Coordinates of C-alpha atoms in Angstrom, one line a residue:
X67 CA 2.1 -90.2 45.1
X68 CA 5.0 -88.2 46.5
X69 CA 7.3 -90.9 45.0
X70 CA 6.3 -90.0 41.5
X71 CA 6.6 -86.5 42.1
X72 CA 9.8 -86.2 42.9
X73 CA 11.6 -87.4 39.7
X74 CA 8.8 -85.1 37.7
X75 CA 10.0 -82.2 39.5
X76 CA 13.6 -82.5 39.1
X77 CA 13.1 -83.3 35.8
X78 CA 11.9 -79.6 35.1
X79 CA 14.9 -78.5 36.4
X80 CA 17.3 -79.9 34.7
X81 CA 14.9 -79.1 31.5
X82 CA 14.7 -75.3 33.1
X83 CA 18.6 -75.6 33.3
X84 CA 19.4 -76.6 29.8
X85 CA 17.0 -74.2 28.5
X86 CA 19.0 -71.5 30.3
X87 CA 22.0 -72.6 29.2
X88 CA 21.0 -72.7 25.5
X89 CA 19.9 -69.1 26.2
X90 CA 22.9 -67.7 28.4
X91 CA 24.0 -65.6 25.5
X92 CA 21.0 -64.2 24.6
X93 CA 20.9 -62.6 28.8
X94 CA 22.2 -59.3 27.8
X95 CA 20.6 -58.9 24.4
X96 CA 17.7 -59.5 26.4
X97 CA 18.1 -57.5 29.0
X98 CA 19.1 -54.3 27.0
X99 CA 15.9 -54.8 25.1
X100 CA 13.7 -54.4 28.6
X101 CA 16.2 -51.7 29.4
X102 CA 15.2 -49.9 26.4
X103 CA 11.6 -50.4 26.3
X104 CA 11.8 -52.5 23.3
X105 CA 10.5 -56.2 25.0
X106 CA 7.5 -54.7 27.5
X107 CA 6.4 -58.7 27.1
X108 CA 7.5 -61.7 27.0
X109 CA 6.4 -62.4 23.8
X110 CA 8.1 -59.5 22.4
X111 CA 11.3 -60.7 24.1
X112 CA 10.6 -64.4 22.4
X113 CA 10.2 -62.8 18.8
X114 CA 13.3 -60.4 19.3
X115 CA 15.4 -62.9 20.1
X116 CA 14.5 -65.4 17.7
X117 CA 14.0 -68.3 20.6
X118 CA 12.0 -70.6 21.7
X119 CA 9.3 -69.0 24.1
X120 CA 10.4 -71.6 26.7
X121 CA 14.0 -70.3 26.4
X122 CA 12.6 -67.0 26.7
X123 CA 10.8 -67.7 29.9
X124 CA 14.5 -69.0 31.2
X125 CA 16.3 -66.0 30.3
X126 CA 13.8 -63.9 31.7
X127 CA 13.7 -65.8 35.0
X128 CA 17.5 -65.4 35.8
X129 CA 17.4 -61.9 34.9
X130 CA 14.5 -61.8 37.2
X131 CA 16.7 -63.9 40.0
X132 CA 19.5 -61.6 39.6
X133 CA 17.4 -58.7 40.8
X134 CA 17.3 -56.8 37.1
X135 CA 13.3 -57.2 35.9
X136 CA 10.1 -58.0 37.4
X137 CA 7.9 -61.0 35.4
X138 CA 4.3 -60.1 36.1
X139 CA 2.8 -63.9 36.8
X140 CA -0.9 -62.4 36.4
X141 CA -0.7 -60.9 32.9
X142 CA -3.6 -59.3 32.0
X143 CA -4.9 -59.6 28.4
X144 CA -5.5 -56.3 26.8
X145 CA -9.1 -55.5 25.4
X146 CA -10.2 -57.1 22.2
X147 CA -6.9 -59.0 22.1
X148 CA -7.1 -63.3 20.9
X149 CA -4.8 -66.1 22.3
X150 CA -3.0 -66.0 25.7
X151 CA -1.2 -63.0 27.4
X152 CA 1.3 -62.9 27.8
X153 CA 4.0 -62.1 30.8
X154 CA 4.8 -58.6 30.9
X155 CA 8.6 -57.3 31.5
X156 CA 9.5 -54.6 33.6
X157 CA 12.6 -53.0 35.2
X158 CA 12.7 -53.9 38.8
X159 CA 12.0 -50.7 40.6
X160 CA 14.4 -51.4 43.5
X161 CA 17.3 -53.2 41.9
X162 CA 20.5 -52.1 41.3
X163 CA 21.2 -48.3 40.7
X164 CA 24.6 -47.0 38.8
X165 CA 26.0 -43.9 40.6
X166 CA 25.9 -40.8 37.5
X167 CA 27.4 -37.4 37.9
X168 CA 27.2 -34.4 35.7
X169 CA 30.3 -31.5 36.0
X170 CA 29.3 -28.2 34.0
X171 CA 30.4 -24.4 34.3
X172 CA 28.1 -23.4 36.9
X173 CA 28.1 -26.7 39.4
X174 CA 27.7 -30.1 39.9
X175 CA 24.8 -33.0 40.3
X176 CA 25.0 -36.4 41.5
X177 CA 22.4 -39.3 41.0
X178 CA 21.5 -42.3 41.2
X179 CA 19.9 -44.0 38.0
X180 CA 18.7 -47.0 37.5
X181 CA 17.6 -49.6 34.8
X182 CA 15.3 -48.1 32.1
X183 CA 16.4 -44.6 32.5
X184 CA 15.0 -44.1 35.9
X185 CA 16.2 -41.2 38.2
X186 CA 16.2 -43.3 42.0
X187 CA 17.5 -40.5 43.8
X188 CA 19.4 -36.9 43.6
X189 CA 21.8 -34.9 45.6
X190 CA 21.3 -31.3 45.8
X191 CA 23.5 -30.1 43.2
X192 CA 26.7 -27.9 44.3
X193 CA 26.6 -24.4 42.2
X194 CA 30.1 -24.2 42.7
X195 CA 33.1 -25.8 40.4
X196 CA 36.8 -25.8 42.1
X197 CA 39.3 -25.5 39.5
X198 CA 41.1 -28.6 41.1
X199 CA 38.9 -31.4 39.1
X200 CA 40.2 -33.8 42.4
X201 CA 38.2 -31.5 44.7
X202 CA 35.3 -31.7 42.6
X203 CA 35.3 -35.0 42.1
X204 CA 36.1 -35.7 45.4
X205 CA 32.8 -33.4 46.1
X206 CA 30.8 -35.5 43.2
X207 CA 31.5 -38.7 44.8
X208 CA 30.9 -38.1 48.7
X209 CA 27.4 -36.5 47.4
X210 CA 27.1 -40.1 45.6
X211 CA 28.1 -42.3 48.5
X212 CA 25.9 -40.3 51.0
X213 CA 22.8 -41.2 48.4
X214 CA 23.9 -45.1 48.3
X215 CA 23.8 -45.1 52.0
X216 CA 20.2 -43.8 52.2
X217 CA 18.8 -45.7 49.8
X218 CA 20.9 -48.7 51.1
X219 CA 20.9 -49.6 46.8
X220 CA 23.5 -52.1 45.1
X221 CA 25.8 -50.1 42.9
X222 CA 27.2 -51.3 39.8
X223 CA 29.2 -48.9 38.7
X224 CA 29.7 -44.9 37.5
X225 CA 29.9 -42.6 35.1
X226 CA 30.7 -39.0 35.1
X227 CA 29.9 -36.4 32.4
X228 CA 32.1 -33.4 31.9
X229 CA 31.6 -30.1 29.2
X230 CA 34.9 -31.3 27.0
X231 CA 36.2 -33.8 25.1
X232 CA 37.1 -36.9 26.5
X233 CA 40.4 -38.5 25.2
X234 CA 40.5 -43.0 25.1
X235 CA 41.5 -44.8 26.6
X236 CA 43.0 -42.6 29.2
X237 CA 39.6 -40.3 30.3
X238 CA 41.8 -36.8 29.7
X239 CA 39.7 -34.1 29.8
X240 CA 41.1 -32.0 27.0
X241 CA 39.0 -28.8 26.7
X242 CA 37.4 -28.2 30.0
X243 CA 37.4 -24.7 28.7
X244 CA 34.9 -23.5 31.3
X245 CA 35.5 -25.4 33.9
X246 CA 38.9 -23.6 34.7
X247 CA 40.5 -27.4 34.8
X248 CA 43.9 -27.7 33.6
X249 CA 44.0 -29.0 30.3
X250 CA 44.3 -33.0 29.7
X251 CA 43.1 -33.7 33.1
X252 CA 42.8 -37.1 34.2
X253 CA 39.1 -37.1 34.8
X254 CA 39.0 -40.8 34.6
X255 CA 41.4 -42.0 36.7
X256 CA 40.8 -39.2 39.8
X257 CA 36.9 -39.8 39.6
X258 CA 37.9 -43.8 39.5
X259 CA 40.5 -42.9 42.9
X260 CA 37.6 -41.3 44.6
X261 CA 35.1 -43.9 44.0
X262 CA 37.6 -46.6 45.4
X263 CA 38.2 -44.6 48.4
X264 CA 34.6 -43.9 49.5
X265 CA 34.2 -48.2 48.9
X266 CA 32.0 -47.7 46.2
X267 CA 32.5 -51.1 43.8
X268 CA 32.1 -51.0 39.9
X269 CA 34.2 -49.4 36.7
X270 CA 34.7 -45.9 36.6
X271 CA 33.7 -44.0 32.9
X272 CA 34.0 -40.1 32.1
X273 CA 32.3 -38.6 29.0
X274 CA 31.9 -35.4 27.4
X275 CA 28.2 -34.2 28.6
X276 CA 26.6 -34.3 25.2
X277 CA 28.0 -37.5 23.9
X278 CA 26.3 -38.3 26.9
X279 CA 23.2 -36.6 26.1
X280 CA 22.5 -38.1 23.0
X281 CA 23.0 -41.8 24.2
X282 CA 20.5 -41.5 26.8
X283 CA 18.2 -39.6 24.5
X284 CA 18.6 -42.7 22.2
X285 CA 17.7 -45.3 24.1
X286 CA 15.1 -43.3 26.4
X287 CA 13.8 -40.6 24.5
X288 CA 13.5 -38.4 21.1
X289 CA 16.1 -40.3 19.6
X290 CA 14.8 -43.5 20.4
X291 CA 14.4 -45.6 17.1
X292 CA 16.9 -43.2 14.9
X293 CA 19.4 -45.4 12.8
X294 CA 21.9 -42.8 12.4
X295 CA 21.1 -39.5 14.9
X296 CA 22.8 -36.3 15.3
X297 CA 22.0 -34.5 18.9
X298 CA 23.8 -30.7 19.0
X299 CA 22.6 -29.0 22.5
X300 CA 24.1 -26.0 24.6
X301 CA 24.4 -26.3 28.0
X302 CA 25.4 -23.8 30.6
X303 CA 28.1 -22.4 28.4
X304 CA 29.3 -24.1 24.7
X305 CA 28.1 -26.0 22.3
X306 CA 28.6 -29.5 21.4
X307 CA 27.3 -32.2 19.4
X308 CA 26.9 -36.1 19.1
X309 CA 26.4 -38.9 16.5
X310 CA 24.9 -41.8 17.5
X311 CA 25.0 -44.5 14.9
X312 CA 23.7 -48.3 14.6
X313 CA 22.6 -47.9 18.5
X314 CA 26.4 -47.2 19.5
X315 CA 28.0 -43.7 20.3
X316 CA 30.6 -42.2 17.0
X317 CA 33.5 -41.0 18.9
X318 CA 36.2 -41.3 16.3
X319 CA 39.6 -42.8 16.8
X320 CA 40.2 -41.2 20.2
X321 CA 37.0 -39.9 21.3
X322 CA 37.3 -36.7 19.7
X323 CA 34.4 -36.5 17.3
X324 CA 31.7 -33.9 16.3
X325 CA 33.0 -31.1 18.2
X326 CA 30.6 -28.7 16.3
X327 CA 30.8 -26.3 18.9
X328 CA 33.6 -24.9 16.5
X329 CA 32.0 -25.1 13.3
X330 CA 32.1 -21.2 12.6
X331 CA 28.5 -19.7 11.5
X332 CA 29.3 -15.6 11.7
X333 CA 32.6 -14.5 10.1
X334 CA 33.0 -11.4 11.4
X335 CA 31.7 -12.5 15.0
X336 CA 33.1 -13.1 18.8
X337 CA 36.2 -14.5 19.6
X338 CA 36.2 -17.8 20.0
X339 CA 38.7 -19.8 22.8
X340 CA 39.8 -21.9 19.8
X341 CA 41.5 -18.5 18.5
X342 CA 38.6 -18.7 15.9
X343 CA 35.9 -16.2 15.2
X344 CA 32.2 -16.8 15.3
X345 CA 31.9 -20.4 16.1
X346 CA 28.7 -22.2 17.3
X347 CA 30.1 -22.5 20.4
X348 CA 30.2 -18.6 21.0
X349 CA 27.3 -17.6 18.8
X350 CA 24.5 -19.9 20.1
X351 CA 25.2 -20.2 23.7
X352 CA 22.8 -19.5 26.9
X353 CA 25.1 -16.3 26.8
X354 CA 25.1 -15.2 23.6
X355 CA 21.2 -15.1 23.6
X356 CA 21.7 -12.7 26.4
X357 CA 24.0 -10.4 25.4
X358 CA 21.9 -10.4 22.0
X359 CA 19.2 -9.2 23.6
X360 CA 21.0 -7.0 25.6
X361 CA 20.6 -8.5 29.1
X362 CA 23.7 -8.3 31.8
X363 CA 23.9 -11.6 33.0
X364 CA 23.5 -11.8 36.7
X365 CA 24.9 -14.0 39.4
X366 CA 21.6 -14.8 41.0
X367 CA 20.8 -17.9 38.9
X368 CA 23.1 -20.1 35.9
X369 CA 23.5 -18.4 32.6
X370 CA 21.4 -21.2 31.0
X371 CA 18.5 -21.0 33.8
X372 CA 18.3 -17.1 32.9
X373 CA 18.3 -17.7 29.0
X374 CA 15.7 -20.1 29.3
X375 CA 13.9 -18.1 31.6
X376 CA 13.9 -15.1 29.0
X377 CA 12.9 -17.3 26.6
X378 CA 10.1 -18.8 28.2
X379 CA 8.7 -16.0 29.9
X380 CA 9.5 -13.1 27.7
X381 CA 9.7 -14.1 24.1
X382 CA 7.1 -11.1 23.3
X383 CA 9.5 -8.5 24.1
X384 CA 11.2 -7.7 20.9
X385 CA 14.4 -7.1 21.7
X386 CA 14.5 -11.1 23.5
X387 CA 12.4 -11.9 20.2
X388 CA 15.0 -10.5 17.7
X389 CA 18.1 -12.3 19.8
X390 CA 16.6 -15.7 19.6
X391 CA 16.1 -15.6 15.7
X392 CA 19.8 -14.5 15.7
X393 CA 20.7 -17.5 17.3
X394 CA 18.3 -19.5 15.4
X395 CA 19.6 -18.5 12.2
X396 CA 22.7 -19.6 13.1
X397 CA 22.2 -22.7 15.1
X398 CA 20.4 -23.4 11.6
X399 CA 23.4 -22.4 9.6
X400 CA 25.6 -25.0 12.2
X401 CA 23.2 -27.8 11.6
X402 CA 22.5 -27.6 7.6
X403 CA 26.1 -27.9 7.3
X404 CA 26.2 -31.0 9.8
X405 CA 23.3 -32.9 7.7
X406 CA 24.6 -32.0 4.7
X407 CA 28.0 -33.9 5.7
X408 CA 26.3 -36.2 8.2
X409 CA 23.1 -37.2 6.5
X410 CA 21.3 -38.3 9.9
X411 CA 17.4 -39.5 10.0
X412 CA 16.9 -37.9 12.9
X413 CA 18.0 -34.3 14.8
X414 CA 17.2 -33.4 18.6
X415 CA 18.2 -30.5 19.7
X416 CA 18.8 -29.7 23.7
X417 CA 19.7 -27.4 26.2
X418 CA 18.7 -23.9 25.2
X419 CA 18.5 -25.2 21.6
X420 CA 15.6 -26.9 22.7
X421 CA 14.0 -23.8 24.0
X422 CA 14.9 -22.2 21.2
X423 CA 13.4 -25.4 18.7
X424 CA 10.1 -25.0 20.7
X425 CA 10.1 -20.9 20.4
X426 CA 10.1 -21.0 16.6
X427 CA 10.3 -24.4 15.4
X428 CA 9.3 -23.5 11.9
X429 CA 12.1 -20.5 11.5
X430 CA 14.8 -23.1 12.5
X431 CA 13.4 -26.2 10.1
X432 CA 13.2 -23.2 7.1
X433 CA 16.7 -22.5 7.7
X434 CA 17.9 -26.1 7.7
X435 CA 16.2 -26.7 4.4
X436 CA 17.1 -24.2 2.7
X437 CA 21.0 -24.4 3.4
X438 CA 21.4 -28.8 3.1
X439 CA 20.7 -30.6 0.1
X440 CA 19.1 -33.1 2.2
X441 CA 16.6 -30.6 3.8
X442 CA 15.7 -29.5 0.3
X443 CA 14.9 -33.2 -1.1
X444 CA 12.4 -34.4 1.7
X445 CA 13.8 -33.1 5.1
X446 CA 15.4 -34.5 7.9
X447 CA 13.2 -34.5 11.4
X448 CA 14.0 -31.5 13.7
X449 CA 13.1 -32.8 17.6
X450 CA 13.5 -31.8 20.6
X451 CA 15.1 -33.8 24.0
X452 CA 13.0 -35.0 26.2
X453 CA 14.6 -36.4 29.2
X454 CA 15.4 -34.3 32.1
X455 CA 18.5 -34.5 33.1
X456 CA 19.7 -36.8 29.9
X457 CA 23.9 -36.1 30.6
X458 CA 23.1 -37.6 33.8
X459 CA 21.2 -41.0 32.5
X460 CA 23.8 -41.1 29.8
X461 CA 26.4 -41.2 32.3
X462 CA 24.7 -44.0 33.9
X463 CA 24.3 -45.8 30.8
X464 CA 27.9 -46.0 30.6
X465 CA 28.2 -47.8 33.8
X466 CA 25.4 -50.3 33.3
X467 CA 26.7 -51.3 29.9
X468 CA 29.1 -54.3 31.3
X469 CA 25.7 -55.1 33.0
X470 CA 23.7 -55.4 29.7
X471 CA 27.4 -57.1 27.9
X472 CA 27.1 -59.7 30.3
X473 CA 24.1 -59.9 33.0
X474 CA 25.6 -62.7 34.7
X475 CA 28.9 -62.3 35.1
X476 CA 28.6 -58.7 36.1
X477 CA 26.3 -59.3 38.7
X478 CA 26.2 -63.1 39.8
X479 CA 27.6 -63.6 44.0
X480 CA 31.2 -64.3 43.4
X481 CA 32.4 -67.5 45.3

């Protein structure tokens, strides 16, 4: 008996083998398609793919072996449901983690996010921003390698998002306009020194913070199915905007694009730091709601915390009632011109926008229809974020990418 077993066995081995070599390409594709929700089965995966559902099974196994997914062996078969379960597919809840940090004008936060979008684990955040970006960094990091070391987590790799433009291929920051940073630093290349001198392995990758936003918010959230979607969000201070288009981030020939934060929406408004007057970027800001509403901002909490705060807790009053139409009416203005030259299927909205959005969603839609040519034939869908944190799972998507390119050679023991 145990003689004829043996050849039987290795037999399925080398079958197992072939099939995983005839799938080997299809490892990433099928991986970002667990990553993003899109394959919760294995069936799914099988039919997304266009494979064999043996080949499947191979590809999901090494992804499985590599530490990436979890196959559950004792599918269950939902009710009223014909024919065979199948396997579901899940992130594996203690694999890897990429190491994500978020820079903005009133602090710092570092993470640790893994596959799927999942916050692992956060540092306190620092509520304090140097205006030497290598202290900062330097900050960023040792917050970062202190949660690797608790967690005791396999890092592939991190990304850092920061409130400016973000110059390729050399990572120069080139409008950290309230950060205090000199201009064109070399985000990039000091985060990427910091990381190799706290021994933390993987790439290094710096992004502006909404660019950031939107890709996360893409694969993970509201924008999640959107062929062509437009994200425009205000953080602490500023506005900015993203495009996101066939599944991949629009950043123009050197990573400059869709800085709508300039786009000007009140003439005769305040000066801008572009030497401009009445851009986005000063008109519909955490503190432009509050001097609207005739609030002195105060140094207990961040200017966005307290304009969301007012917002949320005292949209009744009409003075903080009469600000935030103001700034609707002109975040509208900004966005009708962006759809008109744009033509997205899909806008979220975040930050205090999204505050905003939810305060008076139908003000801000009538606005947007009735200044784009788009809104007026059918309408484009106004949404609103919903990740927590999504600059910060963006960043992280940046580092897992070469992960998803290429599963195995990213992550297979190195001889």
């Amino acid at each position: 008996m145990s003689g004829k077993a043996e050849p039987r066995t290795t037999g399925e081995g080398t079958t197992s083998r072939t099939r995983l070599d005839r799938g080997r390409g299809a490892l990433g594709p099928a991986l970002e398609l667990i990553h993003t929700g899109r394959a919760p089965t294995r069936a799914v995966l099988t039919a997304e793919l266009g494979v064999t559902r043996a080949t499947a099974g191979a590809v999901a196994a090494e992804l499985e072996a590599l530490g990436l997914i979890r196959v559950d062996a004792r599918p269950g078969a939902a009710a009223g449901s014909q024919g065979r379960p199948s396997h579901r597919l899940t992130v594996a809840e203690d694999g890897p983690v990429a190491l994500a940090a978020q820079v903005h004008a009133d602090g710092f936060r570092a993470a640790l996010v893994g596959l799927g979008g999942r916050i692992v684990a956060t540092a306190p955040g620092c509520e304090t921003v140097d205006a030497d970006p290598a202290k900062v960094l330097g900050s960023v990091v040792e917050a970062g390698a202190d949660l690797l070391r608790t967690t005791g987590r396999r890092c592939v790799g991190a990304g850092l998002a920061v409130p400016s433009a973000v110059a390729d291929p050399d990572g120069l920051a080139l409008n950290p306009l309230h950060l205090a940073w000199p201009v064109g630093a070399p985000v990039r290349r000091i985060f990427a020194e910091c990381l190799r001198a706290a021994g933390i392995p993987g790439q290094a990758f710096a992004a502006n913070d909404v660019n950031l936003a939107a890709l996360a918010e893409h694969r993970h959230g509201a924008g999640r199915g959107a062929r062509d979607l437009l994200c425009v969000a205000t953080g602490h201070r500023g506005v900015g905007g993203a495009l996101v288009l066939d599944g991949r981030l629009h950043t123009g020939s050197s990573g400059l694009a869709l800085e709508v934060g300039h786009l000007t929406v009140n003439p005769q408004g305040r000066p801008c730091h572009c030497g401009s007057r009445g851009c986005l970027d000063v008109e519909a800001d955490p503190l432009a709601l509050l001097v609207e509403a005739g609030r002195d901002p105060g140094p207990e909490m961040s200017l966005l915390q307290q304009a969301d705060d007012l917002l949320r807790n005292h949209y009744a009053d009409p003075a903080v009632r009469t600000a935030a139409e103001t700034l609707i009416d002109r975040l509208g203005l900004g966005l009708a011109g962006l759809v008109n030259i744009l033509n997205p299927d899909r806008v979220i909205l975040g930050g205090l926008h999204r505050t905003l959005f939810e305060a008076a969603p139908d003000r801000l839609r009538a606005v947007v229809a009735a200044r784009s040519l788009w809104g007026q034939s059918g309408g484009v869908p106004l949404l609103a974020c919903t990740l927590d944190h999504n600059s910060l799972v963006g960043a992280a998507e940046l580092a897992w990418q070469p992960v998803l390119d290429d599963p195995l050679g990213s992550l297979a023991p190195q001889p």
